[in-house]
GROMACS .gro file of N, CA, C and O in nm:
model
  344
    1MET      N    1   3.157   6.214   8.313
    1MET     CA    2   3.043   6.146   8.211
    1MET      C    3   3.003   6.008   8.222
    1MET      O    4   3.079   5.909   8.268
    2SER      N    5   2.852   5.989   8.213
    2SER     CA    6   2.807   5.818   8.244
    2SER      C    7   2.842   5.762   8.190
    2SER      O    8   2.883   5.831   8.043
    3ALA      N    9   2.842   5.632   8.188
    3ALA     CA   10   2.860   5.541   8.074
    3ALA      C   11   2.764   5.523   7.976
    3ALA      O   12   2.796   5.506   7.864
    4GLU      N   13   2.607   5.530   8.015
    4GLU     CA   14   2.548   5.612   7.939
    4GLU      C   15   2.555   5.682   7.833
    4GLU      O   16   2.527   5.676   7.693
    5HIS      N   17   2.575   5.811   7.873
    5HIS     CA   18   2.609   5.920   7.797
    5HIS      C   19   2.726   5.910   7.700
    5HIS      O   20   2.703   5.901   7.599
    6THR      N   21   2.837   5.834   7.729
    6THR     CA   22   2.948   5.797   7.646
    6THR      C   23   2.906   5.692   7.545
    6THR      O   24   2.949   5.699   7.445
    7ALA      N   25   2.827   5.565   7.592
    7ALA     CA   26   2.794   5.501   7.503
    7ALA      C   27   2.700   5.570   7.372
    7ALA      O   28   2.710   5.541   7.257
    8GLY      N   29   2.614   5.624   7.433
    8GLY     CA   30   2.527   5.702   7.330
    8GLY      C   31   2.589   5.799   7.246
    8GLY      O   32   2.574   5.821   7.113
    9ARG      N   33   2.694   5.869   7.290
    9ARG     CA   34   2.777   5.941   7.176
    9ARG      C   35   2.850   5.866   7.100
    9ARG      O   36   2.908   5.919   6.962
   10THR      N   37   2.925   5.761   7.107
   10THR     CA   38   2.975   5.689   7.022
   10THR      C   39   2.899   5.580   6.936
   10THR      O   40   2.986   5.578   6.816
   11GLY      N   41   2.778   5.575   6.953
   11GLY     CA   42   2.698   5.471   6.896
   11GLY      C   43   2.760   5.306   6.936
   11GLY      O   44   2.714   5.209   6.829
   12PHE      N   45   2.840   5.291   6.979
   12PHE     CA   46   2.888   5.138   7.027
   12PHE      C   47   2.889   5.096   7.177
   12PHE      O   48   2.903   5.065   7.257
   13ASP      N   49   2.716   5.134   7.214
   13ASP     CA   50   2.661   5.072   7.326
   13ASP      C   51   2.654   4.931   7.317
   13ASP      O   52   2.656   4.864   7.216
   14ARG      N   53   2.643   4.877   7.443
   14ARG     CA   54   2.611   4.714   7.430
   14ARG      C   55   2.501   4.694   7.338
   14ARG      O   56   2.482   4.560   7.239
   15ASP      N   57   2.389   4.751   7.319
   15ASP     CA   58   2.291   4.689   7.234
   15ASP      C   59   2.289   4.697   7.104
   15ASP      O   60   2.265   4.612   7.017
   16THR      N   61   2.394   4.847   7.053
   16THR     CA   62   2.416   4.807   6.933
   16THR      C   63   2.511   4.705   6.836
   16THR      O   64   2.518   4.676   6.737
   17VAL      N   65   2.616   4.681   6.968
   17VAL     CA   66   2.703   4.596   6.951
   17VAL      C   67   2.654   4.454   6.955
   17VAL      O   68   2.670   4.380   6.833
   18ARG      N   69   2.553   4.440   7.044
   18ARG     CA   70   2.458   4.305   7.037
   18ARG      C   71   2.395   4.270   6.900
   18ARG      O   72   2.414   4.185   6.860
   19ALA      N   73   2.314   4.380   6.852
   19ALA     CA   74   2.283   4.382   6.737
   19ALA      C   75   2.352   4.363   6.627
   19ALA      O   76   2.287   4.255   6.541
   20ASP      N   77   2.438   4.410   6.592
   20ASP     CA   78   2.522   4.384   6.480
   20ASP      C   79   2.599   4.220   6.517
   20ASP      O   80   2.613   4.158   6.405
   21ILE      N   81   2.629   4.184   6.604
   21ILE     CA   82   2.688   4.071   6.608
   21ILE      C   83   2.563   3.946   6.580
   21ILE      O   84   2.569   3.886   6.526
   22ALA      N   85   2.436   3.991   6.651
   22ALA     CA   86   2.331   3.897   6.621
   22ALA      C   87   2.318   3.912   6.427
   22ALA      O   88   2.263   3.764   6.398
   23ASP      N   89   2.297   4.010   6.413
   23ASP     CA   90   2.318   4.035   6.254
   23ASP      C   91   2.367   3.913   6.183
   23ASP      O   92   2.351   3.867   6.100
   24ILE      N   93   2.519   3.933   6.208
   24ILE     CA   94   2.632   3.854   6.157
   24ILE      C   95   2.586   3.700   6.160
   24ILE      O   96   2.625   3.614   6.094
   25LEU      N   97   2.540   3.674   6.311
   25LEU     CA   98   2.514   3.532   6.347
   25LEU      C   99   2.378   3.479   6.264
   25LEU      O  100   2.341   3.359   6.308
   26GLY      N  101   2.305   3.600   6.227
   26GLY     CA  102   2.170   3.548   6.197
   26GLY      C  103   2.085   3.487   6.344
   26GLY      O  104   1.999   3.404   6.331
   27GLU      N  105   2.091   3.565   6.440
   27GLU     CA  106   2.031   3.553   6.587
   27GLU      C  107   1.964   3.641   6.592
   27GLU      O  108   1.964   3.794   6.546
   28ARG      N  109   1.854   3.644   6.704
   28ARG     CA  110   1.794   3.754   6.774
   28ARG      C  111   1.867   3.806   6.842
   28ARG      O  112   1.955   3.744   6.981
   29PRO      N  113   1.889   3.964   6.873
   29PRO     CA  114   1.977   4.036   6.979
   29PRO      C  115   1.945   3.993   7.135
   29PRO      O  116   2.044   3.963   7.229
   30GLU      N  117   1.797   3.982   7.156
   30GLU     CA  118   1.756   3.896   7.282
   30GLU      C  119   1.795   3.824   7.345
   30GLU      O  120   1.819   3.748   7.460
   31ASP      N  121   1.854   3.667   7.232
   31ASP     CA  122   1.909   3.548   7.238
   31ASP      C  123   2.069   3.573   7.294
   31ASP      O  124   2.112   3.471   7.316
   32ILE      N  125   2.146   3.683   7.286
   32ILE     CA  126   2.257   3.685   7.313
   32ILE      C  127   2.263   3.792   7.431
   32ILE      O  128   2.242   3.918   7.455
   33THR      N  129   2.331   3.727   7.527
   33THR     CA  130   2.367   3.809   7.658
   33THR      C  131   2.509   3.873   7.675
   33THR      O  132   2.575   3.835   7.595
   34ASP      N  133   2.516   3.974   7.762
   34ASP     CA  134   2.654   4.047   7.778
   34ASP      C  135   2.758   3.976   7.781
   34ASP      O  136   2.879   4.022   7.739
   35GLU      N  137   2.761   3.842   7.851
   35GLU     CA  138   2.860   3.748   7.883
   35GLU      C  139   2.881   3.609   7.822
   35GLU      O  140   2.957   3.554   7.823
   36ASP      N  141   2.772   3.592   7.735
   36ASP     CA  142   2.820   3.468   7.625
   36ASP      C  143   2.950   3.482   7.544
   36ASP      O  144   2.971   3.591   7.488
   37ASP      N  145   3.013   3.366   7.532
   37ASP     CA  146   3.120   3.363   7.491
   37ASP      C  147   3.081   3.385   7.312
   37ASP      O  148   3.004   3.258   7.281
   38LEU      N  149   3.123   3.454   7.261
   38LEU     CA  150   3.042   3.477   7.115
   38LEU      C  151   3.110   3.348   7.015
   38LEU      O  152   3.049   3.329   6.899
   39ARG      N  153   3.226   3.287   7.072
   39ARG     CA  154   3.279   3.183   6.943
   39ARG      C  155   3.173   3.090   6.988
   39ARG      O  156   3.160   2.996   6.858
   40ASP      N  157   3.149   3.064   7.083
   40ASP     CA  158   3.064   2.959   7.154
   40ASP      C  159   2.909   2.980   7.034
   40ASP      O  160   2.845   2.847   7.030
   41LEU      N  161   2.867   3.079   7.023
   41LEU     CA  162   2.760   3.143   6.908
   41LEU      C  163   2.789   3.102   6.771
   41LEU      O  164   2.677   3.123   6.701
   42GLY      N  165   2.915   3.078   6.744
   42GLY     CA  166   2.934   3.051   6.598
   42GLY      C  167   3.023   3.183   6.554
   42GLY      O  168   3.042   3.194   6.417
   43LEU      N  169   3.060   3.296   6.640
   43LEU     CA  170   3.138   3.422   6.593
   43LEU      C  171   3.299   3.352   6.555
   43LEU      O  172   3.374   3.300   6.661
   44ASP      N  173   3.327   3.348   6.398
   44ASP     CA  174   3.447   3.301   6.368
   44ASP      C  175   3.531   3.410   6.314
   44ASP      O  176   3.477   3.532   6.300
   45SER      N  177   3.624   3.405   6.250
   45SER     CA  178   3.720   3.507   6.244
   45SER      C  179   3.699   3.567   6.115
   45SER      O  180   3.695   3.710   6.132
   46LEU      N  181   3.645   3.484   5.996
   46LEU     CA  182   3.576   3.578   5.886
   46LEU      C  183   3.474   3.679   5.930
   46LEU      O  184   3.456   3.809   5.861
   47ARG      N  185   3.385   3.623   6.040
   47ARG     CA  186   3.248   3.738   6.088
   47ARG      C  187   3.320   3.843   6.198
   47ARG      O  188   3.282   3.945   6.137
   48VAL      N  189   3.415   3.794   6.229
   48VAL     CA  190   3.499   3.915   6.330
   48VAL      C  191   3.541   4.016   6.238
   48VAL      O  192   3.550   4.148   6.235
   49MET      N  193   3.620   3.946   6.121
   49MET     CA  194   3.678   4.060   6.015
   49MET      C  195   3.541   4.167   5.921
   49MET      O  196   3.560   4.294   5.911
   50HIS      N  197   3.435   4.095   5.928
   50HIS     CA  198   3.352   4.163   5.898
   50HIS      C  199   3.285   4.278   5.978
   50HIS      O  200   3.253   4.374   5.941
   51LEU      N  201   3.266   4.224   6.116
   51LEU     CA  202   3.231   4.340   6.209
   51LEU      C  203   3.323   4.455   6.209
   51LEU      O  204   3.299   4.535   6.213
   52VAL      N  205   3.462   4.390   6.214
   52VAL     CA  206   3.555   4.531   6.216
   52VAL      C  207   3.533   4.639   6.090
   52VAL      O  208   3.546   4.775   6.147
   53GLU      N  209   3.516   4.564   6.001
   53GLU     CA  210   3.470   4.687   5.875
   53GLU      C  211   3.350   4.744   5.883
   53GLU      O  212   3.347   4.868   5.837
   54ILE      N  213   3.259   4.715   5.927
   54ILE     CA  214   3.104   4.742   5.945
   54ILE      C  215   3.118   4.854   6.070
   54ILE      O  216   3.106   4.998   6.059
   55TRP      N  217   3.199   4.822   6.181
   55TRP     CA  218   3.241   4.935   6.291
   55TRP      C  219   3.343   5.013   6.236
   55TRP      O  220   3.329   5.132   6.296
   56ARG      N  221   3.412   5.010   6.171
   56ARG     CA  222   3.511   5.123   6.097
   56ARG      C  223   3.456   5.201   6.022
   56ARG      O  224   3.457   5.351   6.013
   57ALA      N  225   3.343   5.144   5.945
   57ALA     CA  226   3.262   5.234   5.832
   57ALA      C  227   3.177   5.336   5.928
   57ALA      O  228   3.127   5.444   5.904
   58ARG      N  229   3.163   5.285   6.083
   58ARG     CA  230   3.104   5.366   6.146
   58ARG      C  231   3.196   5.470   6.211
   58ARG      O  232   3.143   5.531   6.334
   59GLY      N  233   3.296   5.478   6.210
   59GLY     CA  234   3.416   5.551   6.259
   59GLY      C  235   3.492   5.491   6.388
   59GLY      O  236   3.546   5.541   6.447
   60ALA      N  237   3.490   5.362   6.422
   60ALA     CA  238   3.529   5.282   6.513
   60ALA      C  239   3.683   5.274   6.457
   60ALA      O  240   3.746   5.245   6.349
   61ARG      N  241   3.781   5.324   6.557
   61ARG     CA  242   3.919   5.286   6.510
   61ARG      C  243   3.968   5.161   6.578
   61ARG      O  244   3.995   5.135   6.714
   62VAL      N  245   3.896   5.035   6.533
   62VAL     CA  246   3.930   4.902   6.553
   62VAL      C  247   4.009   4.795   6.457
   62VAL      O  248   3.993   4.847   6.321
   63GLU      N  249   4.114   4.707   6.522
   63GLU     CA  250   4.140   4.624   6.440
   63GLU      C  251   4.134   4.483   6.494
   63GLU      O  252   4.096   4.453   6.588
   64PHE      N  253   4.096   4.381   6.390
   64PHE     CA  254   4.109   4.253   6.418
   64PHE      C  255   4.188   4.217   6.528
   64PHE      O  256   4.115   4.169   6.629
   65ALA      N  257   4.308   4.241   6.519
   65ALA     CA  258   4.411   4.173   6.623
   65ALA      C  259   4.347   4.251   6.780
   65ALA      O  260   4.380   4.163   6.857
   66GLU      N  261   4.353   4.330   6.785
   66GLU     CA  262   4.276   4.408   6.885
   66GLU      C  263   4.160   4.325   6.957
   66GLU      O  264   4.207   4.287   7.092
   67LEU      N  265   4.075   4.267   6.867
   67LEU     CA  266   3.972   4.217   6.953
   67LEU      C  267   4.011   4.067   6.959
   67LEU      O  268   3.961   4.042   7.093
   68ALA      N  269   4.076   4.019   6.882
   68ALA     CA  270   4.119   3.871   6.945
   68ALA      C  271   4.227   3.871   7.054
   68ALA      O  272   4.247   3.791   7.121
   69ASP      N  273   4.284   4.014   7.081
   69ASP     CA  274   4.390   4.014   7.188
   69ASP      C  275   4.291   4.030   7.343
   69ASP      O  276   4.376   4.065   7.421
   70LEU      N  277   4.167   4.101   7.335
   70LEU     CA  278   4.124   4.145   7.451
   70LEU      C  279   4.097   4.061   7.510
   70LEU      O  280   4.088   4.078   7.673
   71GLY      N  281   4.074   3.934   7.515
   71GLY     CA  282   4.066   3.841   7.620
   71GLY      C  283   4.028   3.673   7.591
   71GLY      O  284   4.037   3.690   7.468
   72ALA      N  285   4.000   3.591   7.688
   72ALA     CA  286   4.032   3.431   7.655
   72ALA      C  287   3.857   3.435   7.549
   72ALA      O  288   3.848   3.344   7.514
   73GLU      N  289   3.774   3.491   7.629
   73GLU     CA  290   3.609   3.486   7.596
   73GLU      C  291   3.594   3.610   7.529
   73GLU      O  292   3.564   3.729   7.636
   74PRO      N  293   3.543   3.618   7.400
   74PRO     CA  294   3.501   3.742   7.329
   74PRO      C  295   3.362   3.745   7.361
   74PRO      O  296   3.267   3.652   7.363
   75THR      N  297   3.323   3.921   7.424
   75THR     CA  298   3.198   3.898   7.485
   75THR      C  299   3.122   4.013   7.443
   75THR      O  300   3.215   4.111   7.413
   76VAL      N  301   3.014   4.048   7.419
   76VAL     CA  302   2.915   4.161   7.389
   76VAL      C  303   2.950   4.259   7.499
   76VAL      O  304   3.018   4.370   7.459
   77ALA      N  305   2.978   4.267   7.621
   77ALA     CA  306   3.071   4.352   7.728
   77ALA      C  307   3.168   4.405   7.708
   77ALA      O  308   3.209   4.508   7.710
   78LEU      N  309   3.282   4.310   7.694
   78LEU     CA  310   3.416   4.326   7.652
   78LEU      C  311   3.451   4.416   7.519
   78LEU      O  312   3.478   4.519   7.531
   79TRP      N  313   3.377   4.377   7.414
   79TRP     CA  314   3.371   4.421   7.329
   79TRP      C  315   3.314   4.574   7.328
   79TRP      O  316   3.376   4.657   7.220
   80SER      N  317   3.230   4.583   7.363
   80SER     CA  318   3.143   4.757   7.354
   80SER      C  319   3.225   4.809   7.437
   80SER      O  320   3.245   4.920   7.399
   81ALA      N  321   3.271   4.773   7.537
   81ALA     CA  322   3.337   4.884   7.640
   81ALA      C  323   3.467   4.904   7.536
   81ALA      O  324   3.551   5.029   7.564
   82HIS      N  325   3.543   4.830   7.495
   82HIS     CA  326   3.669   4.874   7.381
   82HIS      C  327   3.631   4.950   7.236
   82HIS      O  328   3.706   5.030   7.284
   83LEU      N  329   3.555   4.947   7.216
   83LEU     CA  330   3.478   4.999   7.097
   83LEU      C  331   3.452   5.164   7.160
   83LEU      O  332   3.467   5.250   7.108
   84ASP      N  333   3.379   5.173   7.264
   84ASP     CA  334   3.353   5.290   7.343
   84ASP      C  335   3.475   5.369   7.362
   84ASP      O  336   3.501   5.471   7.375
   85ARG      N  337   3.624   5.282   7.401
   85ARG     CA  338   3.703   5.344   7.410
   85ARG      C  339   3.793   5.399   7.279
   85ARG      O  340   3.877   5.498   7.287
   86ALA      N  341   3.757   5.315   7.180
   86ALA     CA  342   3.834   5.308   7.055
   86ALA      C  343   3.795   5.435   6.997
   86ALA      O  344   3.734   5.510   6.965
   0.00000   0.00000   0.00000
């Protein structure tokens, strides 16, 4: 199964994750790259908790601690891959 097919099936492809993050930050999705450190863009723990609730409402099995533990730099690429697997 291709990455595009899997991402489309779950609803957590990079564009969707980027759009959700942009909405929370009050930014345009096109201004956020796959590799931007989201903390540098203003994503704080309260906003991450809000994102977790949004994604849970869409069926993701995700916890705040999981996102925090994924790596030193939270990115759209990292989080969308995690959500796709969750």
